[in-house]
Coordinates of C-alpha atoms and ligand atoms in Angstrom, one line a residue:
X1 CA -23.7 15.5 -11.2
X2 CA -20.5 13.9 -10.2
X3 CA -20.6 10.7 -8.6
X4 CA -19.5 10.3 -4.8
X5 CA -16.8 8.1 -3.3
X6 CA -16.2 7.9 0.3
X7 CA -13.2 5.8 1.8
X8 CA -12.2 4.8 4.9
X9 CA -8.8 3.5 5.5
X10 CA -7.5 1.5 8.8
X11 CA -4.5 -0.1 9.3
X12 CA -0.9 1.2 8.4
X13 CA 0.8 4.2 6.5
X14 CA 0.6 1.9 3.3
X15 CA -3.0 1.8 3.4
X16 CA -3.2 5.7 3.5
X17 CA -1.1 5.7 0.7
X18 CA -3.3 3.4 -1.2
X19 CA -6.3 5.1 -0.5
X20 CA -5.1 8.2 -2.1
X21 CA -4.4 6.1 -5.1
X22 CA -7.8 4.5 -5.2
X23 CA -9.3 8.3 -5.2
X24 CA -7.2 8.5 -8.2
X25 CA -8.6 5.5 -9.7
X26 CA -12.0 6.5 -9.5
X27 CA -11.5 9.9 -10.1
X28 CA -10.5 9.3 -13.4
X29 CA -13.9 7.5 -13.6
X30 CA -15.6 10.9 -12.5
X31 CA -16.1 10.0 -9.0
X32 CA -15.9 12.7 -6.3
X33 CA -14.2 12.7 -2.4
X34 CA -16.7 13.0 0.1
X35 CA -16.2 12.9 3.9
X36 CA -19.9 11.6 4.6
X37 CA -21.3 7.8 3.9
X38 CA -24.4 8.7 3.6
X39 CA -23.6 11.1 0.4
X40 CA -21.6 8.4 -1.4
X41 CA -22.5 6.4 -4.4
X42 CA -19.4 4.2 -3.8
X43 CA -18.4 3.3 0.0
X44 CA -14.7 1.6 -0.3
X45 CA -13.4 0.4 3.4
X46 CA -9.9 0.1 3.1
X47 CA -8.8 -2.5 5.5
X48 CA -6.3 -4.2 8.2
X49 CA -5.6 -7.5 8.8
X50 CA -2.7 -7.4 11.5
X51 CA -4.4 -8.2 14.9
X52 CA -7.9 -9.6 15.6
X53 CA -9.6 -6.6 16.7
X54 CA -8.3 -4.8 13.5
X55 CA -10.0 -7.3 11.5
X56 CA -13.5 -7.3 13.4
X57 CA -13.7 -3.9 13.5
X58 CA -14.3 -4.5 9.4
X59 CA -17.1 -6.2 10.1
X60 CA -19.3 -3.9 12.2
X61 CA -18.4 -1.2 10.7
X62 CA -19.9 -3.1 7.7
X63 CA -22.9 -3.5 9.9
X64 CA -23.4 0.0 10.6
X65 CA -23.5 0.7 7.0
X66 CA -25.9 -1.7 5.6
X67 CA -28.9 0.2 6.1
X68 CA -27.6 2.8 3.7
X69 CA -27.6 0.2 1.2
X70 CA -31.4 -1.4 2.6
X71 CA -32.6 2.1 1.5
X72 CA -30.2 2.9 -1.5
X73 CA -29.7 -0.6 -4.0
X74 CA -27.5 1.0 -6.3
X75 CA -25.0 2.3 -3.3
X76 CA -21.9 0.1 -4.1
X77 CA -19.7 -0.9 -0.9
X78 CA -16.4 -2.5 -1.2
X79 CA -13.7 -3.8 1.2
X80 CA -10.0 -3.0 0.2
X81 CA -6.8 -4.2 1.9
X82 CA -5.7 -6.6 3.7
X83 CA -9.0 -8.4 5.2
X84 CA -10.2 -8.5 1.6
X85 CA -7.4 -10.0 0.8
X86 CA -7.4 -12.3 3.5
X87 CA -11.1 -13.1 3.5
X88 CA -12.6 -12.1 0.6
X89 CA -15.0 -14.9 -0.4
X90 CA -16.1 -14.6 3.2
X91 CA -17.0 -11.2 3.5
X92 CA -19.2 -11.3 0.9
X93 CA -20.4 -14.7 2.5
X94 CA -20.8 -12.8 6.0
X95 CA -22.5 -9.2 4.6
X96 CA -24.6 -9.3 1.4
X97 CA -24.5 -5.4 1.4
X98 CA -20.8 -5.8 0.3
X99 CA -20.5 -6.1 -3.7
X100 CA -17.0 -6.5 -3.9
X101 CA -13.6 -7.1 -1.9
X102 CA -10.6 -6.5 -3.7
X103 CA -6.8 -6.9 -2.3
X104 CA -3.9 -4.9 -2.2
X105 CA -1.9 -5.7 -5.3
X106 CA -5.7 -5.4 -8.0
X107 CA -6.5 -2.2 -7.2
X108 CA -5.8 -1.0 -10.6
X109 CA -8.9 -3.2 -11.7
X110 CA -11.1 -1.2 -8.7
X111 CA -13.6 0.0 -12.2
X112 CA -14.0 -3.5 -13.0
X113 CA -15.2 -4.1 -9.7
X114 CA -17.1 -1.2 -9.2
X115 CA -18.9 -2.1 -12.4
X116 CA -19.9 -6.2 -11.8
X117 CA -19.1 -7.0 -8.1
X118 CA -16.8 -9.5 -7.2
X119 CA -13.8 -10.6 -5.6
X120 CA -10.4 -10.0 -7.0
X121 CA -7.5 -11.4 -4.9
X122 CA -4.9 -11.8 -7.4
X123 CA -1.2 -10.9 -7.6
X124 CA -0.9 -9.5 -10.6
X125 CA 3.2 -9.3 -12.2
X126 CA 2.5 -5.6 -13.2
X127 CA 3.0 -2.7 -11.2
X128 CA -0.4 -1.8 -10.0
X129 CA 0.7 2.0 -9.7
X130 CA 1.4 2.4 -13.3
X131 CA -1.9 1.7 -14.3
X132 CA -3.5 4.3 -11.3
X133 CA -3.4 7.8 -11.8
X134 CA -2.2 9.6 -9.2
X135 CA -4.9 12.0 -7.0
X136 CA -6.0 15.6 -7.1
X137 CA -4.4 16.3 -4.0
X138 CA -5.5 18.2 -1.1
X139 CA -3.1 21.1 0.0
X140 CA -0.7 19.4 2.7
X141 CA 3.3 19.9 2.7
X142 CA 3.9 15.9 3.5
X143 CA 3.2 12.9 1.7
X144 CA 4.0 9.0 1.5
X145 CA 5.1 7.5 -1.4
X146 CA 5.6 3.9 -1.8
X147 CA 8.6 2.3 -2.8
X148 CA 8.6 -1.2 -1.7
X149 CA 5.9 -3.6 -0.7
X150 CA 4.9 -7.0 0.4
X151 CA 7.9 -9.3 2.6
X152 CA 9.7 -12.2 2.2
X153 CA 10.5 -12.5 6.0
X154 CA 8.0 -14.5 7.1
X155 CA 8.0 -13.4 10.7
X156 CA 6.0 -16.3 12.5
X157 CA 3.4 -14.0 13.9
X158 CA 2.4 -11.7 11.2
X159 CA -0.1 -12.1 8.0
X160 CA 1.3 -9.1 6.0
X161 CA 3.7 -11.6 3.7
X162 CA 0.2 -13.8 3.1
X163 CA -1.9 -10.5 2.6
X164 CA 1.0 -8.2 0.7
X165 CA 2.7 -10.7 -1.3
X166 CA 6.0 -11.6 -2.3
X167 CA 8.9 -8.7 -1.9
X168 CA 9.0 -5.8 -4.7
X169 CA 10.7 -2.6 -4.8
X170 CA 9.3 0.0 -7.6
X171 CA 11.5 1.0 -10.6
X172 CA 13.4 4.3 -9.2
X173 CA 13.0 6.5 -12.4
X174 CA 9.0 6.2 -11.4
X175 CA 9.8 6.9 -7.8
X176 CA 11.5 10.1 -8.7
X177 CA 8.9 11.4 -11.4
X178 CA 6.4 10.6 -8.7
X179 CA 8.3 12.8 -5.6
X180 CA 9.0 15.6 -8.1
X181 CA 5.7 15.8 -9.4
X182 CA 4.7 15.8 -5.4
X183 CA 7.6 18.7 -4.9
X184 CA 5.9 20.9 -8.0
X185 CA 2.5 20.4 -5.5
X186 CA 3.6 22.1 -2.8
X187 CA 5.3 18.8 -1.0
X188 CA 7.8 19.6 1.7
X189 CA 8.3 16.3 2.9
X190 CA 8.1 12.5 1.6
X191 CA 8.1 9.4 3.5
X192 CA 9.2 6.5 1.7
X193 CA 7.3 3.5 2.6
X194 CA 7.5 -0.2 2.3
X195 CA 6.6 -2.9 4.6
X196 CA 10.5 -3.9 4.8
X197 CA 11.5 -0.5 2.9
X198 CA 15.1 -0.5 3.6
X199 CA 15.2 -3.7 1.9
X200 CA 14.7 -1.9 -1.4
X201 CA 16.5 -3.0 -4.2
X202 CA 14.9 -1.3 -7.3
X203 CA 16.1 -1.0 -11.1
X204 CA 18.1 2.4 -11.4
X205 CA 17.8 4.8 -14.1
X206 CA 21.5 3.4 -15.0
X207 CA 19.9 -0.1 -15.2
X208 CA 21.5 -1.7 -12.2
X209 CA 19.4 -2.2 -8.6
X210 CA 19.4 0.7 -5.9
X211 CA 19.2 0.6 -2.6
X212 CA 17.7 3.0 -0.8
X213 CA 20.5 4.9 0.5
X214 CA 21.1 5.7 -3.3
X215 CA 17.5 6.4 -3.9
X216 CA 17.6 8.8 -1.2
X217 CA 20.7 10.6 -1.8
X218 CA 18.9 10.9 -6.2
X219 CA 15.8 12.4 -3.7
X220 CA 17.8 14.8 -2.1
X221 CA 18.7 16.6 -5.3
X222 CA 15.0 17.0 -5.9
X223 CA 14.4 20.9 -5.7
X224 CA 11.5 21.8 -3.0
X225 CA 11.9 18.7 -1.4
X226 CA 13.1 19.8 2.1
X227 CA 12.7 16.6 4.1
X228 CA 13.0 12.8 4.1
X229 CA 12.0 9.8 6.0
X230 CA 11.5 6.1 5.6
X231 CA 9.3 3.2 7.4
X232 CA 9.4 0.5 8.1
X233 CA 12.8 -1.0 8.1
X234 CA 13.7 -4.1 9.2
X235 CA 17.2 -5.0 11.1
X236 CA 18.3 -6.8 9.1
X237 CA 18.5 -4.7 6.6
X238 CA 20.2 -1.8 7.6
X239 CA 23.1 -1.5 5.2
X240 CA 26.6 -0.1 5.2
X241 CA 25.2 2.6 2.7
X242 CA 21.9 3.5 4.8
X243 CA 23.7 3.7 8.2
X244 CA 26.1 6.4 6.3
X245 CA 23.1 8.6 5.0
X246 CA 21.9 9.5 8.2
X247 CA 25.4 10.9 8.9
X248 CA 25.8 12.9 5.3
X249 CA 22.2 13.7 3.9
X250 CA 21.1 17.0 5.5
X251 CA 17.4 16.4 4.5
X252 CA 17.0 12.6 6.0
X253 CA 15.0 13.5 8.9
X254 CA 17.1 12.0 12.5
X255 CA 14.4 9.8 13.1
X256 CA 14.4 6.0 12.8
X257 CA 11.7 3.4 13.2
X258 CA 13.3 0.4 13.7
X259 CA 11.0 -2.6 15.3
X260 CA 12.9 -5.1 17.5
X261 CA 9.4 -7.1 18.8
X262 CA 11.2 -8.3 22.3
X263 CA 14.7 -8.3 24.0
X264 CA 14.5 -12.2 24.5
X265 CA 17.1 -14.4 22.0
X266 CA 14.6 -17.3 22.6
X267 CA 11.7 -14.7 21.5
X268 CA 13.2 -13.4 18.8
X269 CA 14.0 -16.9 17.4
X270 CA 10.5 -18.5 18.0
X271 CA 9.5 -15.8 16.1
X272 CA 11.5 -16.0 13.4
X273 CA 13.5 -12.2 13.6
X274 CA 16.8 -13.7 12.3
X275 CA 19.1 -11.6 14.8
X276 CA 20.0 -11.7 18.4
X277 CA 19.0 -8.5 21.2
X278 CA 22.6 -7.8 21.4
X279 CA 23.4 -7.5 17.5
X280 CA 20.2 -5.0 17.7
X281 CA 21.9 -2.9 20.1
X282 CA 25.0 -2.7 18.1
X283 CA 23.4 -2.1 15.1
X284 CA 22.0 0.8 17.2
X285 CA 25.6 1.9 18.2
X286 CA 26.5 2.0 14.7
X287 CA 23.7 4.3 13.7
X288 CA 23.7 6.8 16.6
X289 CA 27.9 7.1 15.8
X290 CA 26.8 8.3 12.0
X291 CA 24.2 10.6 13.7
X292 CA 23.9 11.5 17.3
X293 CA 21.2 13.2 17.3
X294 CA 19.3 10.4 16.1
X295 CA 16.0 9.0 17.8
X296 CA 14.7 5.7 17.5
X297 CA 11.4 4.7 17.6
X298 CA 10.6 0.8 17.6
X299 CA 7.3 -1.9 18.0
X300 CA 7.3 -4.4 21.0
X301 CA 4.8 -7.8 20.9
X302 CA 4.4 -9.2 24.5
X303 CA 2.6 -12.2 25.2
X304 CA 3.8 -14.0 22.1
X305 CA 3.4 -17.8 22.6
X306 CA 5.9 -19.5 24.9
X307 CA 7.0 -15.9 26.3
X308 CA 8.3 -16.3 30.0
X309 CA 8.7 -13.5 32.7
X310 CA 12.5 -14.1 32.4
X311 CA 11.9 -13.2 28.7
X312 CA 9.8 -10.1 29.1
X313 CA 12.1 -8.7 31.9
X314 CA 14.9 -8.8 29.2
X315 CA 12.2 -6.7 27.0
X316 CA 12.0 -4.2 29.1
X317 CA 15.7 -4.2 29.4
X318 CA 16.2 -3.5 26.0
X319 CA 14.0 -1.1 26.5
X320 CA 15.9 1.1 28.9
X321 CA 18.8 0.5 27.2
X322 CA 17.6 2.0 24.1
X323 CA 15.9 5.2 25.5
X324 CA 13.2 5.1 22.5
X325 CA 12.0 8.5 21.5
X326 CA 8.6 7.1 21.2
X327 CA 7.4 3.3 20.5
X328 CA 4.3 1.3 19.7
X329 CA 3.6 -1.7 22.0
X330 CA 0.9 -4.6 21.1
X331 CA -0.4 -7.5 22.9
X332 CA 0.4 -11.1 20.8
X333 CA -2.8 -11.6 18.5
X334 CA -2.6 -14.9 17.2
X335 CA -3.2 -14.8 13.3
X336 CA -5.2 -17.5 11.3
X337 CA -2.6 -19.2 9.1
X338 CA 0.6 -18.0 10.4
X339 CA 3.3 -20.6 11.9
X340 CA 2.6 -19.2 15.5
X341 CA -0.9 -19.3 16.1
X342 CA -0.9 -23.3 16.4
X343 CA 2.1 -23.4 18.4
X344 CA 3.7 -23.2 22.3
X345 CA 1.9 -22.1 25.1
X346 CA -0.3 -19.1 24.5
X347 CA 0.5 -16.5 27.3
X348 CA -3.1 -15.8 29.1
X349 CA -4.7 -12.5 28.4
X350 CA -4.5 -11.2 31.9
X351 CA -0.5 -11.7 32.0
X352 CA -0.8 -10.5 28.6
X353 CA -2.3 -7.1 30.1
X354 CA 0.8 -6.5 32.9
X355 CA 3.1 -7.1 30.6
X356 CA 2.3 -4.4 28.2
X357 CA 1.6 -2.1 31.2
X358 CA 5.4 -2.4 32.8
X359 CA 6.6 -2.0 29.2
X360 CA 4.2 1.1 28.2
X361 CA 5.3 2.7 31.7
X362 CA 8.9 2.3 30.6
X363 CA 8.4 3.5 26.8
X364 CA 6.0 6.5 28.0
X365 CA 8.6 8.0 30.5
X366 CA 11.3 8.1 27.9
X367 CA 9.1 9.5 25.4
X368 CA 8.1 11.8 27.7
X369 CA 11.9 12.8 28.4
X370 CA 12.9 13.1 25.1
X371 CA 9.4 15.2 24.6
X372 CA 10.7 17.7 27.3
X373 CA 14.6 17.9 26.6
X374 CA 13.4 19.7 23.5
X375 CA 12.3 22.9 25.7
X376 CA 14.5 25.7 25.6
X377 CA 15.7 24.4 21.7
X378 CA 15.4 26.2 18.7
X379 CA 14.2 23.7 16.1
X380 CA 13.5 23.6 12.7
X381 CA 9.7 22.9 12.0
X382 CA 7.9 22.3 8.5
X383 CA 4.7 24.6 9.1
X384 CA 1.2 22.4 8.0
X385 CA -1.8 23.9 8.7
X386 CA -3.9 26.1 11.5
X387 CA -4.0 25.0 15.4
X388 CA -7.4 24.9 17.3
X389 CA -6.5 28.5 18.7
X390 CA -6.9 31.6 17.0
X391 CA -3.8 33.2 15.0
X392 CA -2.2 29.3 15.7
X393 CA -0.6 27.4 13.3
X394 CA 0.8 24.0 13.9
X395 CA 4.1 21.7 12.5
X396 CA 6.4 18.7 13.1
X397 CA 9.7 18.7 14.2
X398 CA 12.5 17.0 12.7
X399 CA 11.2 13.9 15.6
X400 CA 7.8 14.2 14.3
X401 CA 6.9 16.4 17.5
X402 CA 3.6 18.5 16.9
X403 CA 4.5 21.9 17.7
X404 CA 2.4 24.7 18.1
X405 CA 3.0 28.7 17.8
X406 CA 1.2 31.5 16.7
X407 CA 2.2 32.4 13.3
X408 CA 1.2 34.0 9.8
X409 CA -1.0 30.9 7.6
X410 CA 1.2 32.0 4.4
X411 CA 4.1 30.0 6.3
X412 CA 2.4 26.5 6.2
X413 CA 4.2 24.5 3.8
X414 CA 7.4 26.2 5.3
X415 CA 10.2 25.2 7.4
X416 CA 10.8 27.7 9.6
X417 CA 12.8 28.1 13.5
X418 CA 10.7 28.0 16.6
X419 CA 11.7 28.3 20.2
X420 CA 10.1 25.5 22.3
X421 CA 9.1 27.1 25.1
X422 CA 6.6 24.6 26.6
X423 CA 5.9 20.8 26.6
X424 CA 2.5 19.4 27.2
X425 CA 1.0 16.2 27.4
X426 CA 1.2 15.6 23.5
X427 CA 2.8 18.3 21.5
X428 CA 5.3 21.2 22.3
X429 CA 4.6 24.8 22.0
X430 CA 6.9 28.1 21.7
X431 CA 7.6 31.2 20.0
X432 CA 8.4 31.7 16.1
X433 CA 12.3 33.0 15.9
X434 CA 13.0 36.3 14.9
Ligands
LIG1 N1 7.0 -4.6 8.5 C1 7.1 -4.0 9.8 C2 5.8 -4.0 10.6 C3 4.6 -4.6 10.1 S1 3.2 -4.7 11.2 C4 8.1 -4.7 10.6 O1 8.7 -5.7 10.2 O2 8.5 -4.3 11.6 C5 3.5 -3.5 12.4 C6 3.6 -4.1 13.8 O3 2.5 -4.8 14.2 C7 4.8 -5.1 13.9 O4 6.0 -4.5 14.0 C8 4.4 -5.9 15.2 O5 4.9 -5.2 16.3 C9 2.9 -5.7 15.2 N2 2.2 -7.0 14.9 C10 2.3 -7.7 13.8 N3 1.6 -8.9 13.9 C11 1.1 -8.9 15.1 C12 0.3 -9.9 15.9 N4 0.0 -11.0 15.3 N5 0.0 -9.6 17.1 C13 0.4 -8.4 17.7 N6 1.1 -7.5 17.0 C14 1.5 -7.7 15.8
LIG2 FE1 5.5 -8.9 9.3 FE2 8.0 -9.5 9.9 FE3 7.4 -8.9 7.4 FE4 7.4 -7.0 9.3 S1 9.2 -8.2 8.6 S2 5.9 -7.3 7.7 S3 6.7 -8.1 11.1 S4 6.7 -10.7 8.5
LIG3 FE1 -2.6 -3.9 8.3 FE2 -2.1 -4.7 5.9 FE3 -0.8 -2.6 6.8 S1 -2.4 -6.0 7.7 S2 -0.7 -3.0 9.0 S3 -3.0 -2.8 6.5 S4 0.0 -4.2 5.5

């Protein structure tokens, strides 16, 4: 009988990503998906390291788990990602159940692991990818693919350059095998990923770098592939050549996540951001000129050490002046090891707590708005799988809006034209278009 691997991933898009390649991995050793712990012969926790409650949850859920192994020995549990990477040594150290922690860039070695226990924490030069084989895939029309990972922007609140590594974009001719060999799946849609992706800058097929504007326009040509997106891009690195793609590539997706952290110069310097509020908003300008209909979606940190109220009022300026289709807010977490967790004045957690409640109520109405101006539109929607009611089925819009309408389940995988005829608290519904 086939062995059993369960995973369970937290943390970002690049995780999921990664978890899929690990099934790979370990299929290839003749290990089985299962959606139950207690079936597994291998439990892999595929982990985050960004805030402190991310990391702690690693921890009891390890907890939980341990009496699987108290009455099963030869159940092997393993932590992935970034708290491996962060703390390997220690988890093993802090829960005996765990046999092995490996990080981000060895997961090509997972068998080894798997085999002798361990911690593996190493950057390795190679590209881990080339040495996993991809996974049986389930049937779904989107997919990530990663195309860049690790940063070189040491922001001074953030552990991902310490946990991903150095910078590196994947050679393109791979990129494109890989997305093509998604489109003969059944993919509809790929997001590119990368922690700073539209800093990509890999070798070309015609031996010179890309960037990703050229990477996506070689995507487009891809037959079957009917939609694009990337995340998460930084600034900074929005180029000439990117800006003009949203304006001329039918298939990249009018959707942009593009995190500005807070509205404050003096905030965006202490932490390290590299550009001022009002070069973001121009940037902005310049992007909704090459395509109007273009949303933006973005990530906010309040509370970060030395933040006034002056500060965060200019945050939630920025805010309003933006009009973000949706956003993610956080509270500051101060990070072991990175520049900011020594330094200024940490903002108290009850100020902390307001702040991200003005800027949530802010961020929540627009996305609300923009959530309800699509009523009464016909949009475009790539069909992916049944909705909780009978004869349902469900899909995204081109602004990743869940929308819902009662439809034949040979058109997942499709994109086909719906009416909106109804927006409710987190998805829109309406009428397939004759
Ligand atoms: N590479 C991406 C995002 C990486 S992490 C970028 O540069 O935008 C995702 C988000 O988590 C960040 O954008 C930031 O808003 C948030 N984040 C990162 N470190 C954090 C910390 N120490 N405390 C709170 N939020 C944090
Ligand atoms: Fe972290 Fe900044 Fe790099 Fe994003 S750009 S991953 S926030 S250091
Ligand atoms: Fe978390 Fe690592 Fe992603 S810290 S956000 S899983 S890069």
């Amino acid at each position: 009988m086939a062995k059993k691997l369960f995973v369970k991933t937290y943390g970002c898009q690049m995780n999921v990503y990664d978890s899929e390649r690990m099934h790979g991995v370990m299929a290839a050793e003749g290990y089985e998906a299962t959606d139950r712990a207690e079936d597994a012969d291998l439990i892999l926790l595929n982990t985050c390291h960004i805030r402190e409650k991310a990391a702690e949850k690693v921890y009891s859920e390890l907890g939980r788990l341990k009496p699987l192994k108290d009455a099963r020995p030869d159940l092997k549990i393993g932590v992935a990602g970034c708290v491996a990477q962060a703390e390997g040594q220690e988890i093993l150290r802090r829960q005996p159940a765990v046999d092995f922690a490996v990080g981000p860039q060895a997961y090509h070695r997972l068998p080894a692991l798997v085999a002798n226990g361990g911690v593996d924490t190493e950057f390795p030069v190679e590209d881990k990818f080339l040495h996993m084989p991809a996974a049986p895939r389930r049937r779904a029309p989107a997919a990530f693919l990663t195309v860049q990972e690790g940063c070189d922007k040491f922001c001074a609140f953030c552990v991902v350059p310490y946990t991903r590594g150095a910078e590196v974009s994947r050679p393109a001719a791979r990129l494109l095998a890989e997305a093509k060999a998604l489109a003969d799946q059944g993919v509809r849609e790929i997001t590119l990923l990368g922690q700073n992706v539209n800093a990509y800058h890999g070798e070309g097929p015609d031996g010179r770098d890309w960037t990703l504007a050229r990477l996506l326009r070689a995507l487009c040509e891809i037959e079957g592939i009917a939609r694009l997106r990337y995340t998460t891009s930084h600034p900074n690195d929005m180029g000439e050549d990117l800006i003009a793609a949203h304006g001329e590539l039918d298939k990249l997706m009018p959707y942009l996540h593009l995190p500005v952290q807070s509205g404050s110069d003096r905030v965006l310097k202490a932490m390290n951001r590299r550009h001022r509020a009002d070069e973001y908003l121009a940037l902005i300008e310049r992007i909704r000129a090459a395509r109007p209909d273009i949303a933006l979606s973005g990530d906010f940190i309040v509370g970060f050490p030395g933040e006034t109220e002056a500060d965060f009022v200019q945050t939630l300026a920025l805010a309003e002046a933006v009009g973000y289709g949706s956003a993610f807010t956080f509270k500051y977490s101060s990070r072991p090891g990175t520049p900011a967790a020594g330094a200024g004045a940490q903002v108290p957690e009850d100020v902390k707590d307001e702040r991200l409640a003005r800027l949530n109520a802010v961020i929540w109405r627009d996305q609300k708005a923009f959530q309800r101006s699509m009523v009464g539109r016909r949009l475009p929607v790539l069909v992916e799988k049944p909705g909780r009611m009978e004869g349902q089925m469900v899909g995204k819009s081109p602004w990743l809006h869940a929308v819902h309408f009662l439809a034949d389940p040979a058109t997942a995988g499709q994109v086909v034209e719906v009416d909106v005829i109804e927006s409710g608290p987190n998805s829109l519904s309406g009428r397939l278009a004759a």
